[in-house]
GROMACS .gro file of C-alpha atoms in nm:
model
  403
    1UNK     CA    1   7.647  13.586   7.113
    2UNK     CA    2   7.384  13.750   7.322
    3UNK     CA    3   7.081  13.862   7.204
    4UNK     CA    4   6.995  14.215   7.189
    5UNK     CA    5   6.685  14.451   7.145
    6UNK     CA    6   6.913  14.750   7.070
    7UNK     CA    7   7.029  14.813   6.705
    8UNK     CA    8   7.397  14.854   6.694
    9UNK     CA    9   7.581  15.125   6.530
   10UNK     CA   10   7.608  14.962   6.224
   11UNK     CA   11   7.251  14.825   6.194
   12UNK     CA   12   7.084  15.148   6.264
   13UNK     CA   13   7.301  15.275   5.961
   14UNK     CA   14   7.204  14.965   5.749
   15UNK     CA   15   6.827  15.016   5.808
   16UNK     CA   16   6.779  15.428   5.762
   17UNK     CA   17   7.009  15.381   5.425
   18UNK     CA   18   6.761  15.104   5.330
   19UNK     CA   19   6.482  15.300   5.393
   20UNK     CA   20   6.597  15.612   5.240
   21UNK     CA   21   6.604  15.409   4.916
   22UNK     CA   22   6.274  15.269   4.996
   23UNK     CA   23   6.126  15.617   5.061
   24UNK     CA   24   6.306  15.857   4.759
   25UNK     CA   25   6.285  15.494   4.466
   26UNK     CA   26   6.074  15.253   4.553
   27UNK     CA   27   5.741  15.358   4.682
   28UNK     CA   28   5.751  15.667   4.401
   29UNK     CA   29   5.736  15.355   4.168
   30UNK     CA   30   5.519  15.106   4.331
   31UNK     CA   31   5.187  15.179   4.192
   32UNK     CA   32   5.327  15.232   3.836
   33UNK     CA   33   5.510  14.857   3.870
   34UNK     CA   34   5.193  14.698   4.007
   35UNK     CA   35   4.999  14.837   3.729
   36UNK     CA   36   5.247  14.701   3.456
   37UNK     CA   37   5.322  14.385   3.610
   38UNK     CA   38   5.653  14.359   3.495
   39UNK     CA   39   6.010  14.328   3.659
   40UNK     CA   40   6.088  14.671   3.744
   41UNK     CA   41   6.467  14.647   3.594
   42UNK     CA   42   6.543  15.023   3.621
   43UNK     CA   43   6.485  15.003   4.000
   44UNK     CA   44   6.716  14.667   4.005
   45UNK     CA   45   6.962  14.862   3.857
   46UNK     CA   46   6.935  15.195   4.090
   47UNK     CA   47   6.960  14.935   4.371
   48UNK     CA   48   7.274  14.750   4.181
   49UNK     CA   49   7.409  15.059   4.121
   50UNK     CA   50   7.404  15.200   4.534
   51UNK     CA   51   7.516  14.820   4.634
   52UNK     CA   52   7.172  14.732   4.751
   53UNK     CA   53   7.172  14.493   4.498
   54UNK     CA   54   7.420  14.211   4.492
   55UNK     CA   55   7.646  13.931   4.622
   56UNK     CA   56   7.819  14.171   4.915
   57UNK     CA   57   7.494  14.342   5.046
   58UNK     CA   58   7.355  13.986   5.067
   59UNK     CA   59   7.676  13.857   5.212
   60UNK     CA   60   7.692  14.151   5.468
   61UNK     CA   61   7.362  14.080   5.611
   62UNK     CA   62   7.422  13.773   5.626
   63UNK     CA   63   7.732  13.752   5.821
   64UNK     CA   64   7.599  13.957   6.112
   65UNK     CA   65   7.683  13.772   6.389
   66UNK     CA   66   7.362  13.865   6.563
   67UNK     CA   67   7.142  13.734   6.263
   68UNK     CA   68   6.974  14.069   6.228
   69UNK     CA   69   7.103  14.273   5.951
   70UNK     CA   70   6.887  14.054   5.682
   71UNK     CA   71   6.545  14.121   5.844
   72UNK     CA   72   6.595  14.482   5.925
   73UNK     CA   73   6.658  14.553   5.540
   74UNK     CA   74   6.369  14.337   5.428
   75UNK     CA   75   6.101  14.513   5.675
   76UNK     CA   76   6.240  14.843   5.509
   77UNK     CA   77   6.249  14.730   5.159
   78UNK     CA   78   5.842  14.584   5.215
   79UNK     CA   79   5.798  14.897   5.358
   80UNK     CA   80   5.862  15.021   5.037
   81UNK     CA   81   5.631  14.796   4.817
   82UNK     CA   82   5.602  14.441   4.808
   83UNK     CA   83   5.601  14.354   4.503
   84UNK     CA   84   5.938  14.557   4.406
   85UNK     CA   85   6.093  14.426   4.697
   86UNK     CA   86   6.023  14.099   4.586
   87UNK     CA   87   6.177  14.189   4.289
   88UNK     CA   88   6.450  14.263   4.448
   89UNK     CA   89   6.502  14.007   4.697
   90UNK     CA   90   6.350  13.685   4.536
   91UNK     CA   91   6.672  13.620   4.375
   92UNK     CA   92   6.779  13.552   4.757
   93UNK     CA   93   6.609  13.253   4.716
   94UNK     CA   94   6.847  13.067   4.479
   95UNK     CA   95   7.115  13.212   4.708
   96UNK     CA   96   6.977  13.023   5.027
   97UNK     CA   97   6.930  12.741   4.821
   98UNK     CA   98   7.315  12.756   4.717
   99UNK     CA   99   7.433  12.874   5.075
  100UNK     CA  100   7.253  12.547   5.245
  101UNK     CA  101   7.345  12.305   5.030
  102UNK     CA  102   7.615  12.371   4.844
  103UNK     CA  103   8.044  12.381   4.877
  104UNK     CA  104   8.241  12.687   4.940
  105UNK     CA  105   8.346  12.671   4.559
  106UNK     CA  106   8.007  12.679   4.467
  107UNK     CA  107   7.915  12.965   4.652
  108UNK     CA  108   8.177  13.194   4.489
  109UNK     CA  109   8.103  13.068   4.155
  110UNK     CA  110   7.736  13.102   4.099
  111UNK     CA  111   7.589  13.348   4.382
  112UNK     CA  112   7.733  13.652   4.172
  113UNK     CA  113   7.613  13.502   3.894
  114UNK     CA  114   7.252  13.508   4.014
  115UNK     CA  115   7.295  13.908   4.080
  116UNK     CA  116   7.477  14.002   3.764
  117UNK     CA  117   7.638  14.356   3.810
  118UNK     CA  118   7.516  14.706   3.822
  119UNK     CA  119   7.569  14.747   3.419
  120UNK     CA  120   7.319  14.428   3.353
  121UNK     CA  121   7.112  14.318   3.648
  122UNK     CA  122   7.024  13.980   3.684
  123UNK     CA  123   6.790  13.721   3.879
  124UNK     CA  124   6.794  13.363   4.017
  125UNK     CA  125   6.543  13.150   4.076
  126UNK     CA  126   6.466  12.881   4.327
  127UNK     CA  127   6.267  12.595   4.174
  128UNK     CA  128   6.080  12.369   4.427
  129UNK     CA  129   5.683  12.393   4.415
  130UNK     CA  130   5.502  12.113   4.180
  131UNK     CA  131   5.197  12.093   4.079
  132UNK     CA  132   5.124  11.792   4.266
  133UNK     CA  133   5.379  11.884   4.552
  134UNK     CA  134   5.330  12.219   4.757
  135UNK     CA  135   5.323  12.139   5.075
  136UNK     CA  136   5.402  11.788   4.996
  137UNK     CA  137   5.697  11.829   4.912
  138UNK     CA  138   5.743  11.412   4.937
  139UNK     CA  139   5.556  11.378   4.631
  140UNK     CA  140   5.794  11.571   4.388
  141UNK     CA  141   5.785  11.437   4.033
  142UNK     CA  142   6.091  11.609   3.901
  143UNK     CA  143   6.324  11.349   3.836
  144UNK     CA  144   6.744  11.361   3.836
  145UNK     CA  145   6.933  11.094   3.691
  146UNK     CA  146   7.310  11.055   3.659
  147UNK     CA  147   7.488  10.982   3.272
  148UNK     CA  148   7.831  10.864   3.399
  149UNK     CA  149   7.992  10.817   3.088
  150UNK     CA  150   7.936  11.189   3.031
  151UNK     CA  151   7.951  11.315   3.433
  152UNK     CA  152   7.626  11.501   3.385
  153UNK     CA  153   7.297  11.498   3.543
  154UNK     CA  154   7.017  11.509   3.319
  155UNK     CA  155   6.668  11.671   3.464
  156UNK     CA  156   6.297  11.627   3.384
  157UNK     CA  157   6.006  11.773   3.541
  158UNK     CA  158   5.784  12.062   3.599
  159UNK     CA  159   5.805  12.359   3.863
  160UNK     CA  160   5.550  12.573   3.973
  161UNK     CA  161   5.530  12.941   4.116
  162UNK     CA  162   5.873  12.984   4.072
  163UNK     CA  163   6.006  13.351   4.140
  164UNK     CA  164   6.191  13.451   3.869
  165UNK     CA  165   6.143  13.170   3.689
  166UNK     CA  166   6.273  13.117   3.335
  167UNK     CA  167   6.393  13.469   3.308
  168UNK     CA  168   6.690  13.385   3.583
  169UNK     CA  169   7.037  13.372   3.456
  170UNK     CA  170   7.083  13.107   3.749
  171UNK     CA  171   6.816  12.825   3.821
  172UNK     CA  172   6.857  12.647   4.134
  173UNK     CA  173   6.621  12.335   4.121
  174UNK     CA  174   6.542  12.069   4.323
  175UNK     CA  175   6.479  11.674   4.175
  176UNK     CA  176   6.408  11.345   4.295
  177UNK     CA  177   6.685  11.093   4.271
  178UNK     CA  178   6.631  10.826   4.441
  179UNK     CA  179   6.180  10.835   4.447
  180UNK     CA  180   6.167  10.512   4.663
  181UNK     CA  181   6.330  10.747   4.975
  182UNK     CA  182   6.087  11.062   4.941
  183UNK     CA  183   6.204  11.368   5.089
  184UNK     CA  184   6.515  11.216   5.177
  185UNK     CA  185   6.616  11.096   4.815
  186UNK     CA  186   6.639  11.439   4.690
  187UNK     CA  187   6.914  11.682   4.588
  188UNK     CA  188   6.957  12.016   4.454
  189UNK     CA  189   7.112  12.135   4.117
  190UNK     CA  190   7.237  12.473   3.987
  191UNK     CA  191   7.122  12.505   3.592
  192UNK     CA  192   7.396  12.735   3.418
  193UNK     CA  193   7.264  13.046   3.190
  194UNK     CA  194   7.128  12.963   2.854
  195UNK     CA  195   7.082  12.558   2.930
  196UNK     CA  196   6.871  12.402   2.690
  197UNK     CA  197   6.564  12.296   2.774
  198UNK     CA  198   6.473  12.450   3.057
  199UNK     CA  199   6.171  12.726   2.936
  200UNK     CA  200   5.935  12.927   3.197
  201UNK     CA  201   5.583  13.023   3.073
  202UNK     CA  202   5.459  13.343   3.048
  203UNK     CA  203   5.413  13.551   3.344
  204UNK     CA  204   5.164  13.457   3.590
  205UNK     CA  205   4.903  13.657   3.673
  206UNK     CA  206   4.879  13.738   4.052
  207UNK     CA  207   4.668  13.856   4.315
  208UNK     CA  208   4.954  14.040   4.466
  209UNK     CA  209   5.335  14.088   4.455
  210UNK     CA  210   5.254  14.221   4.046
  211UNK     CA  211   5.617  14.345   4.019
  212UNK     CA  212   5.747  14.049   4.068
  213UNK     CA  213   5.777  13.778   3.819
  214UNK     CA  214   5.637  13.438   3.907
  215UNK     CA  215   5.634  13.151   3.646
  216UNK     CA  216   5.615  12.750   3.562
  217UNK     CA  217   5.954  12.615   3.450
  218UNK     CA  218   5.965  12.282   3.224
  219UNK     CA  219   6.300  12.069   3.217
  220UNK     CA  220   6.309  11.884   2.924
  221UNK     CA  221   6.608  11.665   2.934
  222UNK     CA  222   6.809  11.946   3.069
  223UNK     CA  223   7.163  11.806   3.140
  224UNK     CA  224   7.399  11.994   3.358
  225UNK     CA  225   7.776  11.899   3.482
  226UNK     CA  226   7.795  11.715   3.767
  227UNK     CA  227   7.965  11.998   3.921
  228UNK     CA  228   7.621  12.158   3.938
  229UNK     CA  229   7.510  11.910   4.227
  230UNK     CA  230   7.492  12.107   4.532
  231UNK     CA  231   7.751  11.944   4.806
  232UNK     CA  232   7.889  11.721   4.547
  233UNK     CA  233   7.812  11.360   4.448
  234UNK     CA  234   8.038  11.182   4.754
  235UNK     CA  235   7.808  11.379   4.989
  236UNK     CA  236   7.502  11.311   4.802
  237UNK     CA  237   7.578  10.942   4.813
  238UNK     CA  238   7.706  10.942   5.194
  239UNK     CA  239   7.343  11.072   5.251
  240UNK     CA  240   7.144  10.852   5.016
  241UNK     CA  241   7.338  10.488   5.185
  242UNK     CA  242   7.224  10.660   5.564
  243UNK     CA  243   6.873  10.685   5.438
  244UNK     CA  244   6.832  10.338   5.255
  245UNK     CA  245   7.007  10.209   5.604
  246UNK     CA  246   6.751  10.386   5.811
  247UNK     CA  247   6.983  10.588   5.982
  248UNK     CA  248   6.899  11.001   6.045
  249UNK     CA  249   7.036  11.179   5.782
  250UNK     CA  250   7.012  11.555   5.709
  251UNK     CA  251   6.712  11.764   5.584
  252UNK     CA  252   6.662  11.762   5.222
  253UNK     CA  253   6.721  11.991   4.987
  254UNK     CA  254   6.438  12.234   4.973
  255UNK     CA  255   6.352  12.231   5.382
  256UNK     CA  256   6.707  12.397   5.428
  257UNK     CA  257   6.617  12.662   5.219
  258UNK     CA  258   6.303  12.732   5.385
  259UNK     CA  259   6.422  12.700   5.727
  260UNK     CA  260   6.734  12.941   5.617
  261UNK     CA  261   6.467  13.183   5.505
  262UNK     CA  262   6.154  13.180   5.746
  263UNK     CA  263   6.234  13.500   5.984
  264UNK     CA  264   6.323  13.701   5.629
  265UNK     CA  265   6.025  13.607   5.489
  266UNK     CA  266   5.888  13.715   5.792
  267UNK     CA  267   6.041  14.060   5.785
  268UNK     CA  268   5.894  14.056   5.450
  269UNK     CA  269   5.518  14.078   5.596
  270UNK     CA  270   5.607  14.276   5.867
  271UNK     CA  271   5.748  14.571   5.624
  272UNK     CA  272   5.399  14.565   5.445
  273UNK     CA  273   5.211  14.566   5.775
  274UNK     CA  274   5.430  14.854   5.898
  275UNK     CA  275   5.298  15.038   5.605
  276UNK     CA  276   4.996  15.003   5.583
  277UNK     CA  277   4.969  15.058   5.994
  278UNK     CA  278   5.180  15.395   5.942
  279UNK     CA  279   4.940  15.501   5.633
  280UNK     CA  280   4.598  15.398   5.808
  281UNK     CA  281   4.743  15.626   6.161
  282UNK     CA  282   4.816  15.923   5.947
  283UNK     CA  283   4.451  15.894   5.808
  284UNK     CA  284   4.290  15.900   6.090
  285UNK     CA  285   4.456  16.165   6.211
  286UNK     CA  286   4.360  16.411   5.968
  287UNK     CA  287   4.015  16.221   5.852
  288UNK     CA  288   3.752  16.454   5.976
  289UNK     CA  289   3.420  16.315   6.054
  290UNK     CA  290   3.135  16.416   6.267
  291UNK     CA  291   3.349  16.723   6.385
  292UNK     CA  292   3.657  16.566   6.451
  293UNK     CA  293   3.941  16.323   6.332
  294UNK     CA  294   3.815  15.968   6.306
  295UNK     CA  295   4.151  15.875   6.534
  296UNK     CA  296   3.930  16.035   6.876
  297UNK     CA  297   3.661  15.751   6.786
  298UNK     CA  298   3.751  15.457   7.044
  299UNK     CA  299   3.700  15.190   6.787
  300UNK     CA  300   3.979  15.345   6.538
  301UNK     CA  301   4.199  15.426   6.807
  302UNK     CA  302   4.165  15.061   6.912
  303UNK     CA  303   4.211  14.915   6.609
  304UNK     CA  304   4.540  15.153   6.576
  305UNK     CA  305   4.699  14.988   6.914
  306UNK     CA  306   4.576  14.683   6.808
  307UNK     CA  307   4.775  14.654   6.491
  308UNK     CA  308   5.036  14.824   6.624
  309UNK     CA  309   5.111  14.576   6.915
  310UNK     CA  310   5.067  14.298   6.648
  311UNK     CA  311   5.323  14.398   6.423
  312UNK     CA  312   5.559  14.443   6.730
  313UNK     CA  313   5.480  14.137   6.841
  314UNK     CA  314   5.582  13.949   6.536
  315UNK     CA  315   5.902  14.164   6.513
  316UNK     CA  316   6.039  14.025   6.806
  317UNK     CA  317   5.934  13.644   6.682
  318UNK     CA  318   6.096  13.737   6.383
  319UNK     CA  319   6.465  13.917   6.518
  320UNK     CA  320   6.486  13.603   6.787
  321UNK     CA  321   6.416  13.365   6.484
  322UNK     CA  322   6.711  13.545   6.262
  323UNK     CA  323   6.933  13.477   6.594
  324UNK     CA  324   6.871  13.202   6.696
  325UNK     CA  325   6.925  13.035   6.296
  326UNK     CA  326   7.252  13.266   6.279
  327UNK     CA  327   7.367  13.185   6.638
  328UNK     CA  328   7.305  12.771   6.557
  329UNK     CA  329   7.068  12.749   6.808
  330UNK     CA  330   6.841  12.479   6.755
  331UNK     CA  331   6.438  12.543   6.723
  332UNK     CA  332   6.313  12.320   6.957
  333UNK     CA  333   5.995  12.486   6.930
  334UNK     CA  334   5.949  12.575   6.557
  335UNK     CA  335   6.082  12.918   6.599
  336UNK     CA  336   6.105  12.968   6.278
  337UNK     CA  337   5.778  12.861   6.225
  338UNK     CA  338   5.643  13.084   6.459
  339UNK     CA  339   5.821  13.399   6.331
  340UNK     CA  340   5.692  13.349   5.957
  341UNK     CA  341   5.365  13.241   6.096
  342UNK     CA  342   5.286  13.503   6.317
  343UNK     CA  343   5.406  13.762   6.094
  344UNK     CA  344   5.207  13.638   5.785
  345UNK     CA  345   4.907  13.654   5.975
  346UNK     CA  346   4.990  13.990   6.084
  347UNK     CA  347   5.015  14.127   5.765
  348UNK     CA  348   4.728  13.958   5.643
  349UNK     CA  349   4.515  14.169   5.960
  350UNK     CA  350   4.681  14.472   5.945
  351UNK     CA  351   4.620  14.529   5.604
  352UNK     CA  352   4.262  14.448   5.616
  353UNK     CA  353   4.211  14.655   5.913
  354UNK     CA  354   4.379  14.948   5.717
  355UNK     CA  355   4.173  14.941   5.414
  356UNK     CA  356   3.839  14.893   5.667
  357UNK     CA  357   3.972  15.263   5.860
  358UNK     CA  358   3.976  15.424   5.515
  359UNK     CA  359   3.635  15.313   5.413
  360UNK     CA  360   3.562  15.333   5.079
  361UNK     CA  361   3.908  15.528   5.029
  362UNK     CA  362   4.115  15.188   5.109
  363UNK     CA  363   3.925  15.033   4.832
  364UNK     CA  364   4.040  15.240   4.584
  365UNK     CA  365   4.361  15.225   4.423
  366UNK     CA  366   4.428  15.594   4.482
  367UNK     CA  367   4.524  15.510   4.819
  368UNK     CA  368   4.809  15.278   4.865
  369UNK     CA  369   4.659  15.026   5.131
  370UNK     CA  370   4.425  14.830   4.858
  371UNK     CA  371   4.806  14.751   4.700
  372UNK     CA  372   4.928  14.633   5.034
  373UNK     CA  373   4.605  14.439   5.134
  374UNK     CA  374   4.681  14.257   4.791
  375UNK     CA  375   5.046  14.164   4.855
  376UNK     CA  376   5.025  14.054   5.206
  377UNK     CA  377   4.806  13.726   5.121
  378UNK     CA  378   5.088  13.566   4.995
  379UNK     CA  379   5.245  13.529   5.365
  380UNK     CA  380   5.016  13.252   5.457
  381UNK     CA  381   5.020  13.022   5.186
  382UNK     CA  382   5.440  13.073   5.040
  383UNK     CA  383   5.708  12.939   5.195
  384UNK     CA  384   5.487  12.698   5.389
  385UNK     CA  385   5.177  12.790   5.423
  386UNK     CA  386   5.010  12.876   5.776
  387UNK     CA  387   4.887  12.545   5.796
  388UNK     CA  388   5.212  12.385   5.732
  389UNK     CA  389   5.368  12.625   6.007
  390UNK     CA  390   5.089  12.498   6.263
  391UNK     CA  391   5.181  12.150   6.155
  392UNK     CA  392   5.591  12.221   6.199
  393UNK     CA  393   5.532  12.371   6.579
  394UNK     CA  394   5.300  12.104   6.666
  395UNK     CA  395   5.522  11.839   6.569
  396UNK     CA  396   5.839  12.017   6.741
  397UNK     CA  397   5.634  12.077   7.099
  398UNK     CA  398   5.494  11.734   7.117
  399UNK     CA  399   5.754  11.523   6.961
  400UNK     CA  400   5.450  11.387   6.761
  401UNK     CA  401   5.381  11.293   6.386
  402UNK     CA  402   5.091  11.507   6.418
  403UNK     CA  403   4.933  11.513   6.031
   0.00000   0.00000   0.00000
């Protein structure tokens, strides 16, 4: 599959429908949402109920052959508002987590259960982040251990920052079992609807991304079937014996799901720097000062190309990421890295630069740019934060255990 520039026919399509819904449901409803910080179920279900909600939209982005469909609807959908599009694609999450690691079988059987239907919306949730292991993901506590005589995995531990945790109808978690391997001793397990045991706090307060609903799960002796082992026990234990042998196994359970998601996440920041870029232009266009639009001052106008080249930049880090991961092609360089990365940091600058053009406007909540300056932080720290990314591209272009 070559790799194109040029939208095709059916992308073009797939990207103005997105952001006609962005435009006419979710930006009419973004400042409301971020004010309540709560899920915003009606716009779930106006999504659900168009097909921009579920198991075949995800599916059809997905299967584009040329890896592009997925981040072209999330930079429209950010575009929209962060926080609802979080909302609305967090649950993808759970279904990366489920696509990487798990069976065919699996697939079908719990992805539509994470979306529900357009009658009762639901979430999933991905459950990796600790406490004591972020970025370190090594040092995870949460424990998995196997009750034969029953066939059923029984999990305890905490989870931190999880999207959509404990009000998912699907939990997708990760656990140690085998702690004397590290990273490589892990697995990942699906946690049916209404298990007991598992409880999420209350909803966590955030700097950004308020629509969205981020929470600390418990697992308190939850036991699950050992159907609920992504890939299956015969694969878990092939790739257990390779790692006590000290043979190269495969990456564990939540790096798959990371690397699966980097360029989306990516599109993610680079739909929130779009908008704030787009609102900041249109401001200084019409902003009047000293006897004529602030755009004709060199130093806005600068700033303008400035952010502008930036978030094209990172576009094309992002669409050759999405191909490249689609198309198998392996990143030698930390590609994906790069693309989540760069477009974190992008978001991050453009949005500050946006609220700085509108002067004491931008820092008031009347004007939309003080939301979007909020929700873009989170691009450098989730999902590997920028330091992490650094350390993943260093490591790929000098073959090094740079730490």
């Amino acid at each position: 599959m070559e790799f194109w520039l040029d939208l095709n026919e059916e992308q073009t399509e797939l990207r103005d429908w997105v952001h006609g819904f962005a435009e006419s449901v979710i930006r009419p409803a973004a400042a409301e949402w971020d004010e309540r910080e709560e899920t915003p179920w009606p716009v779930l279900q106006e999504a659900a109920k168009i097909g921009l909600y579920g198991f075949e939209f995800l599916i059809n982005t997905w299967s584009d052959s040329t890896g592009l469909s997925l981040p072209v609807a999330n930079e429209e959908l950010f575009w929209g508002d962060g926080g609802i599009g979080m909302a609305l694609s967090g649950t993808a999450l759970a279904v990366a987590a489920i696509y990487g690691s798990g069976t065919p079988d699996q697939l079908v059987e719990w992805v539509p259960q994470c979306f529900g239907d357009e009658a009762d919306p639901k979430v999933g949730a991905f459950c990796s982040t600790e406490p004591e292991a972020g970025s370190d993901v090594a040092a995870m506590r949460t424990r998995a251990v196997y009750d034969e005589a029953k066939d059923e995995w029984v999990l305890n531990g905490q989870k931190a920052y999880a999207t959509n945790g404990g009000i998912a109808n699907v939990h997708v978690v990760t656990a140690s079992v085998d702690p004397a391997l590290g990273s490589r001793g892990q697995a990942a397990f699906v946690v049916p609807p209404g298990t007991p045991g598992l409880v999420g706090t209350k909803k966590l307060k955030k700097l950004g991304l308020r629509a969205s609903h981020t929470a600390d799960v418990f697992l308190d002796d939850v036991r699950v079937p050992g159907s609920c082992l992504l890939g299956g026990k015969e694969a878990l234990e092939e790739r257990l014996a390779r790692a006590r042998a000290g043979q190269r196994s495969s990456k564990q359970a939540s790096m798959r799901t990371f690397e699966l998601s980097r360029p989306a996440v990516g599109a993610q920041a680079l739909g929130i720097a779009r908008a704030a870029y787009e609102y900041a232009l249109e401001y200084a266009q019409n902003r009047v000062q000293f006897g004529r639009p602030i755009v004709e001052n060199q130093a806005i106008a600068f700033a303008l190309a400035d952010m502008r080249m930036e978030i094209d930049a990172a576009r094309l880090l992002v669409w050759r990421a999405a191909w490249m991961g689609r198309n198998d092609r392996p990143f030698t360089a930390g590609e994906g890295s790069m693309s989540k990365l760069k477009a974190g940091e992008v978001a991050v600058a453009v949005t500050e630069k946006a609220v700085q053009i509108l002067g004491g406007a931008g820092y008031l909540r009347e004007h939309p740019v003080e939301r979007m300056f909020r929700d873009a932080k989170i691009y450098t720290i989730f999902e590997g934060t920028s330091e992490i990314q650094r350390l993943v591209i260093s490591r790929a272009i000098t073959g090094k255990q740079i730490r």
